[in-house]
GROMACS .gro file of C-alpha atoms in nm:
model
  310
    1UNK     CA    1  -0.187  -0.073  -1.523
    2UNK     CA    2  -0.347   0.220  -1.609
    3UNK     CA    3  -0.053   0.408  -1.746
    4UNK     CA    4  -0.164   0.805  -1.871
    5UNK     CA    5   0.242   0.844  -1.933
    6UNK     CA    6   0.218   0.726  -2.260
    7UNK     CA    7   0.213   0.389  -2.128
    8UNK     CA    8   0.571   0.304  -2.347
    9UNK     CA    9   0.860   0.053  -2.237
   10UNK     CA   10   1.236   0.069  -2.274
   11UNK     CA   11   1.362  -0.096  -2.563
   12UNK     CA   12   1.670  -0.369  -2.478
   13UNK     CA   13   1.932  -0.162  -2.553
   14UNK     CA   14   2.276  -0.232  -2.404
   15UNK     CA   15   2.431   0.017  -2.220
   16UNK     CA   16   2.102   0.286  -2.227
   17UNK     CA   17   2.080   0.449  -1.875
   18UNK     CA   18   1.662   0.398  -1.860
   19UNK     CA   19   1.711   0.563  -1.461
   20UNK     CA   20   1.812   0.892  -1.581
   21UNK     CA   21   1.519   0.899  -1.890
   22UNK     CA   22   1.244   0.764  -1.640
   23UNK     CA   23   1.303   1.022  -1.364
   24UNK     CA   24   1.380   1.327  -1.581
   25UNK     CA   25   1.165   1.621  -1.591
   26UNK     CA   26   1.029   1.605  -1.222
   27UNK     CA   27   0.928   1.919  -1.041
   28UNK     CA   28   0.810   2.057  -0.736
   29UNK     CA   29   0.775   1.815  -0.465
   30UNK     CA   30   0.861   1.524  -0.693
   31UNK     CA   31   1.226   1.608  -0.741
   32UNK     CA   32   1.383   1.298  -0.923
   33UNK     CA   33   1.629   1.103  -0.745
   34UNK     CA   34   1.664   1.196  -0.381
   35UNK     CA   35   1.875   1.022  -0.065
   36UNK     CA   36   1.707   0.937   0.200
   37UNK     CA   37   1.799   0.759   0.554
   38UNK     CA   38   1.913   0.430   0.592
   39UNK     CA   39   1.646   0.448   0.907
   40UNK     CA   40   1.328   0.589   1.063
   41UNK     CA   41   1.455   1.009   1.005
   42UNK     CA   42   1.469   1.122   1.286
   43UNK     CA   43   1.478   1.493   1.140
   44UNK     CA   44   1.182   1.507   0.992
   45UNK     CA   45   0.994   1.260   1.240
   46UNK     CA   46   0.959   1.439   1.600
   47UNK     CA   47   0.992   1.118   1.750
   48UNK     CA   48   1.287   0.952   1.540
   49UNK     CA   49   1.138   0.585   1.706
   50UNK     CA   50   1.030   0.339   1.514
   51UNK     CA   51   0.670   0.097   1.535
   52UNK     CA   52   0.503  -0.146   1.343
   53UNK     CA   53   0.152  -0.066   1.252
   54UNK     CA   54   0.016  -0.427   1.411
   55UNK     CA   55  -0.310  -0.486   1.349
   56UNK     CA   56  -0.239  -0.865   1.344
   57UNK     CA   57   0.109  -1.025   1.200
   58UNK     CA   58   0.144  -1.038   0.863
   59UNK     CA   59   0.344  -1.415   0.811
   60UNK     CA   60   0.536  -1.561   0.615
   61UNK     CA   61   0.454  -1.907   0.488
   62UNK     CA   62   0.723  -2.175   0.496
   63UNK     CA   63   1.033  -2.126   0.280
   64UNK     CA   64   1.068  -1.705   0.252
   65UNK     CA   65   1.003  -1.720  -0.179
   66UNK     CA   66   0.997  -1.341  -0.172
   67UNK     CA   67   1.269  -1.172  -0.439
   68UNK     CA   68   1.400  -0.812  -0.371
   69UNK     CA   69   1.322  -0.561  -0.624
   70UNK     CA   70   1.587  -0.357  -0.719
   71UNK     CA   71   1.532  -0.150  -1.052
   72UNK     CA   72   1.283   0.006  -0.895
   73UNK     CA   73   1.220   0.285  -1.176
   74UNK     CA   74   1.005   0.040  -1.422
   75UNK     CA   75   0.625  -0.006  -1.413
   76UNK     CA   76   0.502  -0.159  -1.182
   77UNK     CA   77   0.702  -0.144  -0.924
   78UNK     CA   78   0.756   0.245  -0.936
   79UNK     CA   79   0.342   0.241  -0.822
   80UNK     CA   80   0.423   0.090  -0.522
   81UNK     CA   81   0.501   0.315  -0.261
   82UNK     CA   82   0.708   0.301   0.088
   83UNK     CA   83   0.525   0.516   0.400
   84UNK     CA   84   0.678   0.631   0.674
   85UNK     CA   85   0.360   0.768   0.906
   86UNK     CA   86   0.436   1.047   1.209
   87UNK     CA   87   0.092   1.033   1.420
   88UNK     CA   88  -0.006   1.268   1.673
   89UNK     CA   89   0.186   1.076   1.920
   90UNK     CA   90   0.429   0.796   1.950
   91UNK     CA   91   0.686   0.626   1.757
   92UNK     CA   92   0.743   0.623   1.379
   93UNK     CA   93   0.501   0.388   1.183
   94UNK     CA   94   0.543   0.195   0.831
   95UNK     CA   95   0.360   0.049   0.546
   96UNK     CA   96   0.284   0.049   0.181
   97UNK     CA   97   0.096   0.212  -0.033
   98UNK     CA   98  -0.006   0.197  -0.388
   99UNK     CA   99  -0.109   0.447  -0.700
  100UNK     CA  100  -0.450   0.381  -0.787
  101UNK     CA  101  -0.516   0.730  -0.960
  102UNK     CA  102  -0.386   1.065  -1.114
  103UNK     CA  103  -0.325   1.204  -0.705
  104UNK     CA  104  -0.419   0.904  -0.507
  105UNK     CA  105  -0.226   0.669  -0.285
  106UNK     CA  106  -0.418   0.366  -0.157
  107UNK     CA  107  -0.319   0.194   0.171
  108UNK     CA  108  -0.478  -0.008   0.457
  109UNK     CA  109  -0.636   0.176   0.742
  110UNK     CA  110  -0.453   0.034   1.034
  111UNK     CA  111  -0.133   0.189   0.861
  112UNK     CA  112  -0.295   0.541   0.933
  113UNK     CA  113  -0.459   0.471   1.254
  114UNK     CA  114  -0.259   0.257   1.487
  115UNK     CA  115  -0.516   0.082   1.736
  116UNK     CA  116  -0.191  -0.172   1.863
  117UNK     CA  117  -0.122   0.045   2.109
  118UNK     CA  118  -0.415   0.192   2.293
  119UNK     CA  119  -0.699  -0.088   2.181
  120UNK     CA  120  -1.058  -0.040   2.061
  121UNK     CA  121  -1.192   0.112   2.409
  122UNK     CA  122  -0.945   0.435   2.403
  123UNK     CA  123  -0.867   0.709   2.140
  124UNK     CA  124  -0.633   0.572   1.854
  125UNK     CA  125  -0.270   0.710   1.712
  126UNK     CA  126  -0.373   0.907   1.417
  127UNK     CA  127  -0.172   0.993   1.151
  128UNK     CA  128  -0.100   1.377   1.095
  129UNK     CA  129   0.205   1.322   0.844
  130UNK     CA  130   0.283   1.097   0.580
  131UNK     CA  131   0.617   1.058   0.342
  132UNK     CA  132   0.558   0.867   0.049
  133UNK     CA  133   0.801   0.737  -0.171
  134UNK     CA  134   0.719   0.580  -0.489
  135UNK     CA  135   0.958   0.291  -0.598
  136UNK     CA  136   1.178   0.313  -0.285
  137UNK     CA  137   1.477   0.105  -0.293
  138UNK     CA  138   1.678   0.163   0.044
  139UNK     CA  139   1.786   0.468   0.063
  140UNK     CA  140   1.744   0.565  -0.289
  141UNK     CA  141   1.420   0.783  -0.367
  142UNK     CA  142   1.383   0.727  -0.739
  143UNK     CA  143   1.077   1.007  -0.795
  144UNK     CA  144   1.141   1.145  -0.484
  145UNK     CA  145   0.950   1.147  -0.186
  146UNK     CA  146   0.626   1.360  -0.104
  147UNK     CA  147   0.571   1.448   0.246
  148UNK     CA  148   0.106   1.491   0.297
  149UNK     CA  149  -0.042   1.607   0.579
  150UNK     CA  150  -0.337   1.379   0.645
  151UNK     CA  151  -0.653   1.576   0.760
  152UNK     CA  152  -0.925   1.456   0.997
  153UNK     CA  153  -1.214   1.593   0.808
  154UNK     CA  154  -1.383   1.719   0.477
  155UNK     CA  155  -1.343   1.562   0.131
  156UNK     CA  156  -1.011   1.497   0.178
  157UNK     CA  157  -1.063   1.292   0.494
  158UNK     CA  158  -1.050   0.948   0.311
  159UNK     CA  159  -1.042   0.706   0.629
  160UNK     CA  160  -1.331   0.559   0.705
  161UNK     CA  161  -1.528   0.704   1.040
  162UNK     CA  162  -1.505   0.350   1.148
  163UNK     CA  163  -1.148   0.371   1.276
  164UNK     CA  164  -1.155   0.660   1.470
  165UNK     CA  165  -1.417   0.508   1.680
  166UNK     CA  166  -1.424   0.476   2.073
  167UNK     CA  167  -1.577   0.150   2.235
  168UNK     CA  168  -1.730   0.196   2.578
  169UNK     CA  169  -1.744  -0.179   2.762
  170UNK     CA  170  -1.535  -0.459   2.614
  171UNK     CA  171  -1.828  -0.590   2.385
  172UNK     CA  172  -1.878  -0.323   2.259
  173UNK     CA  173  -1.461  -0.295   2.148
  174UNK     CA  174  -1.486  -0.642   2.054
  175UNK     CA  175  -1.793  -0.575   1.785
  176UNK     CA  176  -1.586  -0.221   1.683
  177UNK     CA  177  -1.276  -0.403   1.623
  178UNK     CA  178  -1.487  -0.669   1.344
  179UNK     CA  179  -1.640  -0.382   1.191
  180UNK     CA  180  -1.328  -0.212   1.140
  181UNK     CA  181  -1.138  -0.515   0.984
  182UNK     CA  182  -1.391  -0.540   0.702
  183UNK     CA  183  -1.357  -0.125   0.626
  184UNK     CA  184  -0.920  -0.136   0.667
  185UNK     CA  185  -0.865   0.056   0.366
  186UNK     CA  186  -0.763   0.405   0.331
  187UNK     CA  187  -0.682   0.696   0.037
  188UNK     CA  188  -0.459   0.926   0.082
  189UNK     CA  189  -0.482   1.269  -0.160
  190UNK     CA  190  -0.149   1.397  -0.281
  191UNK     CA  191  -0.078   1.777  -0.404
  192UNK     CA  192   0.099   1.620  -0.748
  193UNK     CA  193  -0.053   1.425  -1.017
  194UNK     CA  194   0.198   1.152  -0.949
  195UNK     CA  195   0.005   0.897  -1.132
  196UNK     CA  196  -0.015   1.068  -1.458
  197UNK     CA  197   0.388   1.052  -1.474
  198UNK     CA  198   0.427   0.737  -1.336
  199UNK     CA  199   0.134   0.541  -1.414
  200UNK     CA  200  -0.118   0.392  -1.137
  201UNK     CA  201  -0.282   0.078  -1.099
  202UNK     CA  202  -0.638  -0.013  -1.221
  203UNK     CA  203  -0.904  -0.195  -1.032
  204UNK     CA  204  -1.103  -0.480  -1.038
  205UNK     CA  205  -1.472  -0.529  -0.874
  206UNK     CA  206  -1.435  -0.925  -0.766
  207UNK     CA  207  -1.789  -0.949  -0.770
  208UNK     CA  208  -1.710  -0.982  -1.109
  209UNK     CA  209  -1.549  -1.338  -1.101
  210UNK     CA  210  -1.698  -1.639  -1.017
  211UNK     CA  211  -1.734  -1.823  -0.735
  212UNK     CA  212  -1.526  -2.121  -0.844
  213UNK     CA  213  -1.287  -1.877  -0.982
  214UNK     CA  214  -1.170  -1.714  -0.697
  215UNK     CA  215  -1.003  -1.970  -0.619
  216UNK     CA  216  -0.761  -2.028  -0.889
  217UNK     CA  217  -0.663  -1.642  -0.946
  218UNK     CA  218  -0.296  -1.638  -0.973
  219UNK     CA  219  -0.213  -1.257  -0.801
  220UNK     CA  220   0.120  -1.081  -0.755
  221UNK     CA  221   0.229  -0.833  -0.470
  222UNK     CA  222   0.497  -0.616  -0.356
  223UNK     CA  223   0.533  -0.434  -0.071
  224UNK     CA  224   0.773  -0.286   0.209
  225UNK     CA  225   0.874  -0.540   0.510
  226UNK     CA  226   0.989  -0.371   0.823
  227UNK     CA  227   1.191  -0.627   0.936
  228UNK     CA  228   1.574  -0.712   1.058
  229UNK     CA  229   1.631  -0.962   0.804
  230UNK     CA  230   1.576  -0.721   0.520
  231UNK     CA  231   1.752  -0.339   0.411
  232UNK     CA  232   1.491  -0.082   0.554
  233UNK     CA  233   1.297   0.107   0.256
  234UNK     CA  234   1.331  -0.212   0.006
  235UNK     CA  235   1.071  -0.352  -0.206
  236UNK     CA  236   1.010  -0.750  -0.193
  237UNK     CA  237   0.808  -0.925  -0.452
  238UNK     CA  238   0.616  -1.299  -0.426
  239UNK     CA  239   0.319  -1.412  -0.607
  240UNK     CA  240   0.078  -1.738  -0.568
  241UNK     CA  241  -0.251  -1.865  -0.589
  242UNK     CA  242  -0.561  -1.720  -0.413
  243UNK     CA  243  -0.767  -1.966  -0.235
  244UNK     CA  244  -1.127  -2.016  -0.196
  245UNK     CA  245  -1.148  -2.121   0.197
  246UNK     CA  246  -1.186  -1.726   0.344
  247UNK     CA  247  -1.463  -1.768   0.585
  248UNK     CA  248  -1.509  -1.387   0.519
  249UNK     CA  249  -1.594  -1.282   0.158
  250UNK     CA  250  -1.494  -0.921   0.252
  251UNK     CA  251  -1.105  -1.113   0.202
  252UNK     CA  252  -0.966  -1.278  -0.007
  253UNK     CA  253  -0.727  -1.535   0.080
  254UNK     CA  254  -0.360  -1.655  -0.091
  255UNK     CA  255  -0.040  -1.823  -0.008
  256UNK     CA  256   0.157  -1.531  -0.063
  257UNK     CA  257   0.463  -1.443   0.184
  258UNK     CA  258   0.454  -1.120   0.380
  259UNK     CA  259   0.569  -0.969   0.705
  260UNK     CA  260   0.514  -0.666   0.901
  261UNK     CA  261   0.543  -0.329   0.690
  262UNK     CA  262   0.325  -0.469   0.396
  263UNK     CA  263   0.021  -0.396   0.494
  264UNK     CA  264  -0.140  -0.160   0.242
  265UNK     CA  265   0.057  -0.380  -0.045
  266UNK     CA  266  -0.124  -0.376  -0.384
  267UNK     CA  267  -0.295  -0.766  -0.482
  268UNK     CA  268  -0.328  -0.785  -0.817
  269UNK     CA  269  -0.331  -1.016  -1.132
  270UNK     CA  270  -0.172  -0.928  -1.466
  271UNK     CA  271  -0.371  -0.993  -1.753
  272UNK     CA  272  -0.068  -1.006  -1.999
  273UNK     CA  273  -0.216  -0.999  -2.309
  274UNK     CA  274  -0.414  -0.712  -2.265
  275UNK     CA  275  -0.094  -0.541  -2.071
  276UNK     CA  276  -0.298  -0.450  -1.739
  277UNK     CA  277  -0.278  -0.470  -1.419
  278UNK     CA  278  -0.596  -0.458  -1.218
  279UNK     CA  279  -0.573  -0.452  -0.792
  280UNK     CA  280  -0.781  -0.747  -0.658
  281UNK     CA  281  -0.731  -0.648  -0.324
  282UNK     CA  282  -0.518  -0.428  -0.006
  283UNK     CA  283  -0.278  -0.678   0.192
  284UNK     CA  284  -0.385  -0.654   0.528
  285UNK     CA  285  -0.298  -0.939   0.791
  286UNK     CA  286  -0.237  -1.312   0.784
  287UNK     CA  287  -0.183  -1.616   0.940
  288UNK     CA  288  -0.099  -1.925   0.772
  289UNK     CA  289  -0.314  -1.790   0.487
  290UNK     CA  290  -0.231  -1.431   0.419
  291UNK     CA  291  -0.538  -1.199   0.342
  292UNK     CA  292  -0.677  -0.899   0.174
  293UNK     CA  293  -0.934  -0.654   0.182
  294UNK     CA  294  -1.104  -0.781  -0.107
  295UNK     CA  295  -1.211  -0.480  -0.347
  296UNK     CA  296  -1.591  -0.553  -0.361
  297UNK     CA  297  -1.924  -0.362  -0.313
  298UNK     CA  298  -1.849  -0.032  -0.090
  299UNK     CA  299  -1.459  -0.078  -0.056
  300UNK     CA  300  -1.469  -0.081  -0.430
  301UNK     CA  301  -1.745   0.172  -0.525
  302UNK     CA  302  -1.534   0.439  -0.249
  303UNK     CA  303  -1.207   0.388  -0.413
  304UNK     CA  304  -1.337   0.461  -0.759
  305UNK     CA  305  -1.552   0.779  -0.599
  306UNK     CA  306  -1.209   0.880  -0.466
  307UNK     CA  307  -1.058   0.836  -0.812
  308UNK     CA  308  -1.280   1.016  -1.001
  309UNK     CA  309  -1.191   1.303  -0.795
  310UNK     CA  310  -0.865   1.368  -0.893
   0.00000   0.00000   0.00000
């Protein structure tokens, strides 16, 4: 974690309300601790329905290992971010999002532009409004939440051109649709310098690691499910092994659980000695294997070029 908030931890002290000292001094749009619906808001979203952003299922694997974040104020889990998504038409969308610099959220693409709906031969739902909320834990907004307007060109256009796309015959939505999958990551530029309170994540070129060690990297995630079986707007944690057997090095592969909602979701190891954590990779999809966008080459070179422009 690349924390610019002084990067200090609570001491163990019995009966010290951390909350109140970790939200204090917020301004603006980020207001400190703020209420939000229970549900999709139907008063600030003109259609008040509700869709999954589906660009395949997100599964999880056997027994459900994942553990419910609750104290959602502490590093790192306060860099993780819930999105609720109004496009330009349709129902309500949902993912997660993460702080990867001083004004920038990180997500996957497919969480911004829905293709579920409408397929690769017809014009997509684009977003035009996005509410973040960092460290969401049901209906409690611990920073707040920022509401962005995403727009569809200029420097702060950070989708790539990719996804907005029209196929013409069937082949061609077929080759559209791969090319997409293998660019499904997406920035999002935010008014406040939310990461220099809260801290953001750092990243990680995995061109850097070995072959043989891809294979053995033990990562973490966290993300948002939009599910029935769990309290909309609550973060859920798991963490496993990544494996070696992607057929696709744009991904990388691990036997993490997730489920619908997630997608956008932070991968990451924690290198504990030196105190960092470093993103390895966006959740986007799954099967039996879940999988990433792996941050490599352009997806990682764009990211940091986004970065250094806050």
């Amino acid at each position: 974690m690349e924390e610019t908030n002084g990067g200090g931890s609570p001491e163990s002290v019995e009966g010290f309300n951390y909350f109140r000292a970790a939200t204090a001094g917020f301004q603006h749009d980020i207001l400190g601790p703020t209420q939000l619906r229970d549900r999709p808001d139907a008063g600030f979203f003109s259609d008040g329905g509700a869709s999954l952003p589906q660009a395949q299922p997100e599964k999880v694997i056997g027994f459900d290992n994942r553990k419910r974040i609750t104290d959602t104020s502490l590093t790192p889990w306060r860099c993780i971010c819930h999105l609720e998504v109004q496009y330009d038409r349709g129902p309500v969308g949902f993912g997660t999002g993460f702080l990867a610099g001083r004004s920038l959220v990180v997500t996957a693409a497919h969480v911004l532009v829905d293709r579920s709906l409408y397929g690769w031969d017809q014009k997509p739902r684009m977003a035009e409004r996005v509410r973040i909320a960092p460290g969401r834990d049901e209906t409690l907004a611990p920073y707040g939440a920022l509401v962005v307007d995403i727009p569809t060109k200029g420097k702060n256009h950070l989708i790539p051109d990719v996804w907005k796309d029209v196929a013409k015959t069937s082949a061609a939505a077929v080759a559209l649709e791969q090319r997409a999958i293998v660019q499904d990551y997406a920035g999002i530029r935010v008014d406040q310098a939310v990461g220099e309170r809260l801290g953001y994540f750092g990243l990680r070129d995995t061109d850097e690691f070995d072959d043989a060690d891809k294979g053995a990297i033990f990562v973490n995630t966290a993300g948002y499910p939009h599910v029935p079986a769990k309290p909309y707007g609550t973060l859920w944690y798991n963490a496993g092994r990544t494996s070696n057997g992607s057929p696709n090095d744009a991904f990388i592969d691990y036997m993490v659980d997730t489920e619908g909602g997630q997608s956008g979701s932070p991968v990451y190891f924690f290198d504990k000695r030196a105190g960092q954590r470093y993103v390895l990779a966006i959740h986007t999809t799954g099967d039996f294997v879940n999988r990433g966008l792996s941050l490599r080459g352009e997806v990682y070179d764009t990211i940091v070029g986004w970065r250094g422009h806050d």
